[in-house]
PDB file of C-alpha atoms in Angstrom:
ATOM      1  CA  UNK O   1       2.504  70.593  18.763  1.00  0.00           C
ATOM      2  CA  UNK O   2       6.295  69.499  19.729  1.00  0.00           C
ATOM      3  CA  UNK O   3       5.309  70.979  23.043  1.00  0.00           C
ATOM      4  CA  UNK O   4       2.167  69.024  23.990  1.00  0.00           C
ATOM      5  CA  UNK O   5       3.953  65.703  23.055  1.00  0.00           C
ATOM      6  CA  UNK O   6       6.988  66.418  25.169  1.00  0.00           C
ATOM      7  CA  UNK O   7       4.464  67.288  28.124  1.00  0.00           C
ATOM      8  CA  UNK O   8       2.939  64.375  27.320  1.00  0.00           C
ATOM      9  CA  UNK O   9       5.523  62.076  27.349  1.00  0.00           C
ATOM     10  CA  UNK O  10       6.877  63.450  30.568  1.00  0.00           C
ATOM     11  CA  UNK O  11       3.055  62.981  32.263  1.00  0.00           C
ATOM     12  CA  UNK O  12       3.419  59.412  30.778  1.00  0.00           C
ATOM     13  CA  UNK O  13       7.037  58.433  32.177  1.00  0.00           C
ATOM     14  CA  UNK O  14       5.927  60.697  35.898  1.00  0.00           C
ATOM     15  CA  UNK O  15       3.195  58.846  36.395  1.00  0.00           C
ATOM     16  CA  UNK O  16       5.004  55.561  35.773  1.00  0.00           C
ATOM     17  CA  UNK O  17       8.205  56.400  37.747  1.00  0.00           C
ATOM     18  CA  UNK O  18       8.567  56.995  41.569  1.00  0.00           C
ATOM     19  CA  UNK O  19      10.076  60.986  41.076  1.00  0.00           C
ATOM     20  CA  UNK O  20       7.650  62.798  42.302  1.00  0.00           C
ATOM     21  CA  UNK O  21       6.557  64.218  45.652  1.00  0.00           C
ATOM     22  CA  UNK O  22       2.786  64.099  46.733  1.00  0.00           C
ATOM     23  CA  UNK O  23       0.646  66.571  47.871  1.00  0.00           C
ATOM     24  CA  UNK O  24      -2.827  65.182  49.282  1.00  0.00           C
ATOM     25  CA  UNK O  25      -4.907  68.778  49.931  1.00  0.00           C
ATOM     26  CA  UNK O  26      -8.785  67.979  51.000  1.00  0.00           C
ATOM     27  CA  UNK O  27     -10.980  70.574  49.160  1.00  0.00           C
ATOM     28  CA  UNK O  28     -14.662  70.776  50.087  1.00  0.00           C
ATOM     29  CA  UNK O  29     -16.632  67.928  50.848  1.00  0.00           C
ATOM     30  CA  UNK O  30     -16.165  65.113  49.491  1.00  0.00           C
ATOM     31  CA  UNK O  31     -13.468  66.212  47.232  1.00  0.00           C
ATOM     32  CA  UNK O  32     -10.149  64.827  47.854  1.00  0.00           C
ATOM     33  CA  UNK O  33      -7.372  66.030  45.364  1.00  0.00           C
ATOM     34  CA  UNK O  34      -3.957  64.372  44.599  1.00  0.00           C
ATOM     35  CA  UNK O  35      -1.456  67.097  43.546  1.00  0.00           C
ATOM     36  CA  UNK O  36       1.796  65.979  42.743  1.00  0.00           C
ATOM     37  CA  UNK O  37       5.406  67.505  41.976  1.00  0.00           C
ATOM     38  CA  UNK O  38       7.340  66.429  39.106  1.00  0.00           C
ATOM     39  CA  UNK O  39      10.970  66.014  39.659  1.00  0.00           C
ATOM     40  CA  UNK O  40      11.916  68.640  37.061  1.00  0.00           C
ATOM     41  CA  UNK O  41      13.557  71.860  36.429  1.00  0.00           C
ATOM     42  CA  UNK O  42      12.163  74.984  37.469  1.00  0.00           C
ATOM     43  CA  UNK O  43       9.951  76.273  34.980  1.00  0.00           C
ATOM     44  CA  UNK O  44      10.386  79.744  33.163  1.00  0.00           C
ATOM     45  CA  UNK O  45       6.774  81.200  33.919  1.00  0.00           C
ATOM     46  CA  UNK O  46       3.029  79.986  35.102  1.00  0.00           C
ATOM     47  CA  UNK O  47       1.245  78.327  33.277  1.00  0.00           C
ATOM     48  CA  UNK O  48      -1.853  75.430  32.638  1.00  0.00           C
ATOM     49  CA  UNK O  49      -1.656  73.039  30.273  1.00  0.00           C
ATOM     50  CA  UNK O  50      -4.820  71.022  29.333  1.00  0.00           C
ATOM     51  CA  UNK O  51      -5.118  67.809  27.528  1.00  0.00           C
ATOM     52  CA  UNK O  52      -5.274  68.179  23.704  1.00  0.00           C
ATOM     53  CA  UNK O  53      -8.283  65.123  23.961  1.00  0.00           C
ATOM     54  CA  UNK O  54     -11.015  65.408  25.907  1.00  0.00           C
ATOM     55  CA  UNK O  55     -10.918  66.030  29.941  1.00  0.00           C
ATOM     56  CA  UNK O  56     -12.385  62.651  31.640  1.00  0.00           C
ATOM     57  CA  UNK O  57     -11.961  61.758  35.487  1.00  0.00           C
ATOM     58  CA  UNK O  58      -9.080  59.410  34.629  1.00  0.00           C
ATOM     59  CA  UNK O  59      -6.704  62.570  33.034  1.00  0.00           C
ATOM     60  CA  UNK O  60      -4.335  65.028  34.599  1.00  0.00           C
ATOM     61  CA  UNK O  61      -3.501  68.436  34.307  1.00  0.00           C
ATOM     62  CA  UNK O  62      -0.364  69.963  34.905  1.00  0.00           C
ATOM     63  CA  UNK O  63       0.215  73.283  35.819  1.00  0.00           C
ATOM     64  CA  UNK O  64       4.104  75.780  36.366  1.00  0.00           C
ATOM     65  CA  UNK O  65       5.188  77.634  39.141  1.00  0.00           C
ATOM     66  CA  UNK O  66       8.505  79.060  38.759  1.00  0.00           C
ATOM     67  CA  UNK O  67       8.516  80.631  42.458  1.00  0.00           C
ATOM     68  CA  UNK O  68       6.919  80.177  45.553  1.00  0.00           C
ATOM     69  CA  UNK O  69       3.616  81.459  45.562  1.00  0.00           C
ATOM     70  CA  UNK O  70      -0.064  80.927  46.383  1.00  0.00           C
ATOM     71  CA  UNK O  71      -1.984  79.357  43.369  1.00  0.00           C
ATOM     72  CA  UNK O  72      -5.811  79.471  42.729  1.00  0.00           C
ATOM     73  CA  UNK O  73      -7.258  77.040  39.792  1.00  0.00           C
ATOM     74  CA  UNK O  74     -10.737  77.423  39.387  1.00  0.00           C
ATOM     75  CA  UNK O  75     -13.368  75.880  36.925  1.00  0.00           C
ATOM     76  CA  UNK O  76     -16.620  76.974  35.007  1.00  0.00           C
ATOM     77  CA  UNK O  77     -19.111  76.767  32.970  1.00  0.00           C
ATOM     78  CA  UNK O  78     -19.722  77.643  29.882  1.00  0.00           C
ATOM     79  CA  UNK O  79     -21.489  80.736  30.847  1.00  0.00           C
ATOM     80  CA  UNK O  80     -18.742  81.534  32.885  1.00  0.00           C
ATOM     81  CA  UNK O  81     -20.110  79.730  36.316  1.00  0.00           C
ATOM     82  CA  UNK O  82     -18.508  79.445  39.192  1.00  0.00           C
ATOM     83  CA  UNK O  83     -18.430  75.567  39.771  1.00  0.00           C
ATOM     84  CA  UNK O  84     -15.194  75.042  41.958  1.00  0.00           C
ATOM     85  CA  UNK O  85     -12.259  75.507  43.575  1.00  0.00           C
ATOM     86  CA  UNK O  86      -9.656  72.777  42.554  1.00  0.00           C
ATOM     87  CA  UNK O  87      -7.158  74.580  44.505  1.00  0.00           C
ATOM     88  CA  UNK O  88      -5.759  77.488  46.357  1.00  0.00           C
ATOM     89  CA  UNK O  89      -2.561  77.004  48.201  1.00  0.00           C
ATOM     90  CA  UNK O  90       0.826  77.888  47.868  1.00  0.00           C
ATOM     91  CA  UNK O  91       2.951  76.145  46.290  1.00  0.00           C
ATOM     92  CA  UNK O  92       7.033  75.641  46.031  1.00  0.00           C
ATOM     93  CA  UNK O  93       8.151  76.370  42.428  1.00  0.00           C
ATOM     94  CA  UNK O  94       8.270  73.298  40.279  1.00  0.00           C
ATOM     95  CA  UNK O  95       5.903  71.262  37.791  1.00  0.00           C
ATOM     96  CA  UNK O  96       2.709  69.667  39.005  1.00  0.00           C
ATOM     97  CA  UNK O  97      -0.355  67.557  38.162  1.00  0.00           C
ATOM     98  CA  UNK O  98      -3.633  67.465  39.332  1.00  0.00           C
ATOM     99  CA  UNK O  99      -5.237  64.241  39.480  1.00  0.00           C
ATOM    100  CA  UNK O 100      -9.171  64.468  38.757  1.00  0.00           C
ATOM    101  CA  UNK O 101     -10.136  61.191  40.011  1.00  0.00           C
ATOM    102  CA  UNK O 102     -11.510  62.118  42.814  1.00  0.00           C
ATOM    103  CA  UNK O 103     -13.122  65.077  42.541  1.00  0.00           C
ATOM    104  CA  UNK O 104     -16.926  64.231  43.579  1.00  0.00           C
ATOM    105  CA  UNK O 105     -17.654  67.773  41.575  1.00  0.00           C
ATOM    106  CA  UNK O 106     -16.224  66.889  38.574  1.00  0.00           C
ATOM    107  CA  UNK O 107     -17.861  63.474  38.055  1.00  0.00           C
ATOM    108  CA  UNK O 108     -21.282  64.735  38.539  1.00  0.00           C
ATOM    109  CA  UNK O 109     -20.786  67.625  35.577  1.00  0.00           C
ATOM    110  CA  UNK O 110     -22.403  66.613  32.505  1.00  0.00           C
ATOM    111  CA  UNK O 111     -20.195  66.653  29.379  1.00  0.00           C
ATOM    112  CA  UNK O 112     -19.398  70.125  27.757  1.00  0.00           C
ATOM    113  CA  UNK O 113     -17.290  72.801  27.609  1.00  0.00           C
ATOM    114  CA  UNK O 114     -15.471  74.202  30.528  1.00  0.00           C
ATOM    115  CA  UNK O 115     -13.180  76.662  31.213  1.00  0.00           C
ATOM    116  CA  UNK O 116      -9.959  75.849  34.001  1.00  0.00           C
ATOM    117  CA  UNK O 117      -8.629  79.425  35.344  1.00  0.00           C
ATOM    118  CA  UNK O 118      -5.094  79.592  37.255  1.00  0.00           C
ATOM    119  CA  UNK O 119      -3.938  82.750  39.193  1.00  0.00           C
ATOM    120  CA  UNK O 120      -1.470  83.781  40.741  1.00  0.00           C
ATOM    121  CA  UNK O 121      -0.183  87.233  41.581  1.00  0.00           C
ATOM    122  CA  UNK O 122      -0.342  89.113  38.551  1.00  0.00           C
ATOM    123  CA  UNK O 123      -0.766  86.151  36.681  1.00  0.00           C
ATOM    124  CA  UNK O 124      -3.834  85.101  35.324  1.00  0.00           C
ATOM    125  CA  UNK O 125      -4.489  81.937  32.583  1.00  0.00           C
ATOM    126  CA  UNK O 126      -8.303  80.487  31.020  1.00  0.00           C
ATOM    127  CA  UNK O 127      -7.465  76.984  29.434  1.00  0.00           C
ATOM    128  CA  UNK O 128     -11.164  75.746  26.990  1.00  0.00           C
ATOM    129  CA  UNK O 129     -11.361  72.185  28.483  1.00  0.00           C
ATOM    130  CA  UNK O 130     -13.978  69.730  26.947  1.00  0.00           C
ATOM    131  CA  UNK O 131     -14.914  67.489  29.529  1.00  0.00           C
ATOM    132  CA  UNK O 132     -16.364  64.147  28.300  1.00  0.00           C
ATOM    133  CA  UNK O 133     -17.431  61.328  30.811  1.00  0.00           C
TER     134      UNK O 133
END
């Protein structure tokens, strides 16, 4: 619990401060996604976080890479279908959010369950998102 208030509180004071270092990647179609760095230490290991209250267009999630690698975060259904690529890239090691704002993908979903999967070598993470409009 400590930890999800701490990671919120540093999404909080990010977003509100001018430390961080952005990342505009165009993903297919109409998609456009803002990725940013966080001006923080290197994390320890991958890994996704997702918001403890429910996923809308207006919310971020934040995501560790302690070393330069390529990153995949994908997202499905319910029944486990495929409904996008949010990203695949490589990325330098550091803290980052993804803002969901402007993913044309995401908006048109209907509100449910949905699952948000990161890999990355031989790391691999599902994070149970509910996604509310």
């Amino acid at each position: 619990m400590l930890k999800i208030i701490i990671i919120a509180a540093f999404l909080i004071s990010a977003v509100n401060s001018g430390y961080s270092k952005n990342f505009n990647i165009i993903n297919t179609g109409s998609d456009s996604l803002k990725i940013e760095k966080q001006n923080s230490p290197v994390p320890d290991k991958f890994d996704i976080y997702s918001p403890r209250v429910p996923l809308t267009p207006q919310k971020y999630i934040l995501f560790d890479v302690p070393e330069n690698s390529d990153v995949s975060i994908k997202m499905y259904d319910y029944d486990n279908k495929f409904i996008s690529e949010l990203i695949n890239k490589n990325f330098e090691a550091g803290t980052y959010y993804i803002d969901m704002y402007n993913i044309a993908k995401l908006k048109s979903l209907p509100s449910g369950v949905y699952f948000l999967e990161m890999k990355s070598g031989n790391f691999s993470k599902q994070k149970k998102i509910i996604y509310v409009k």
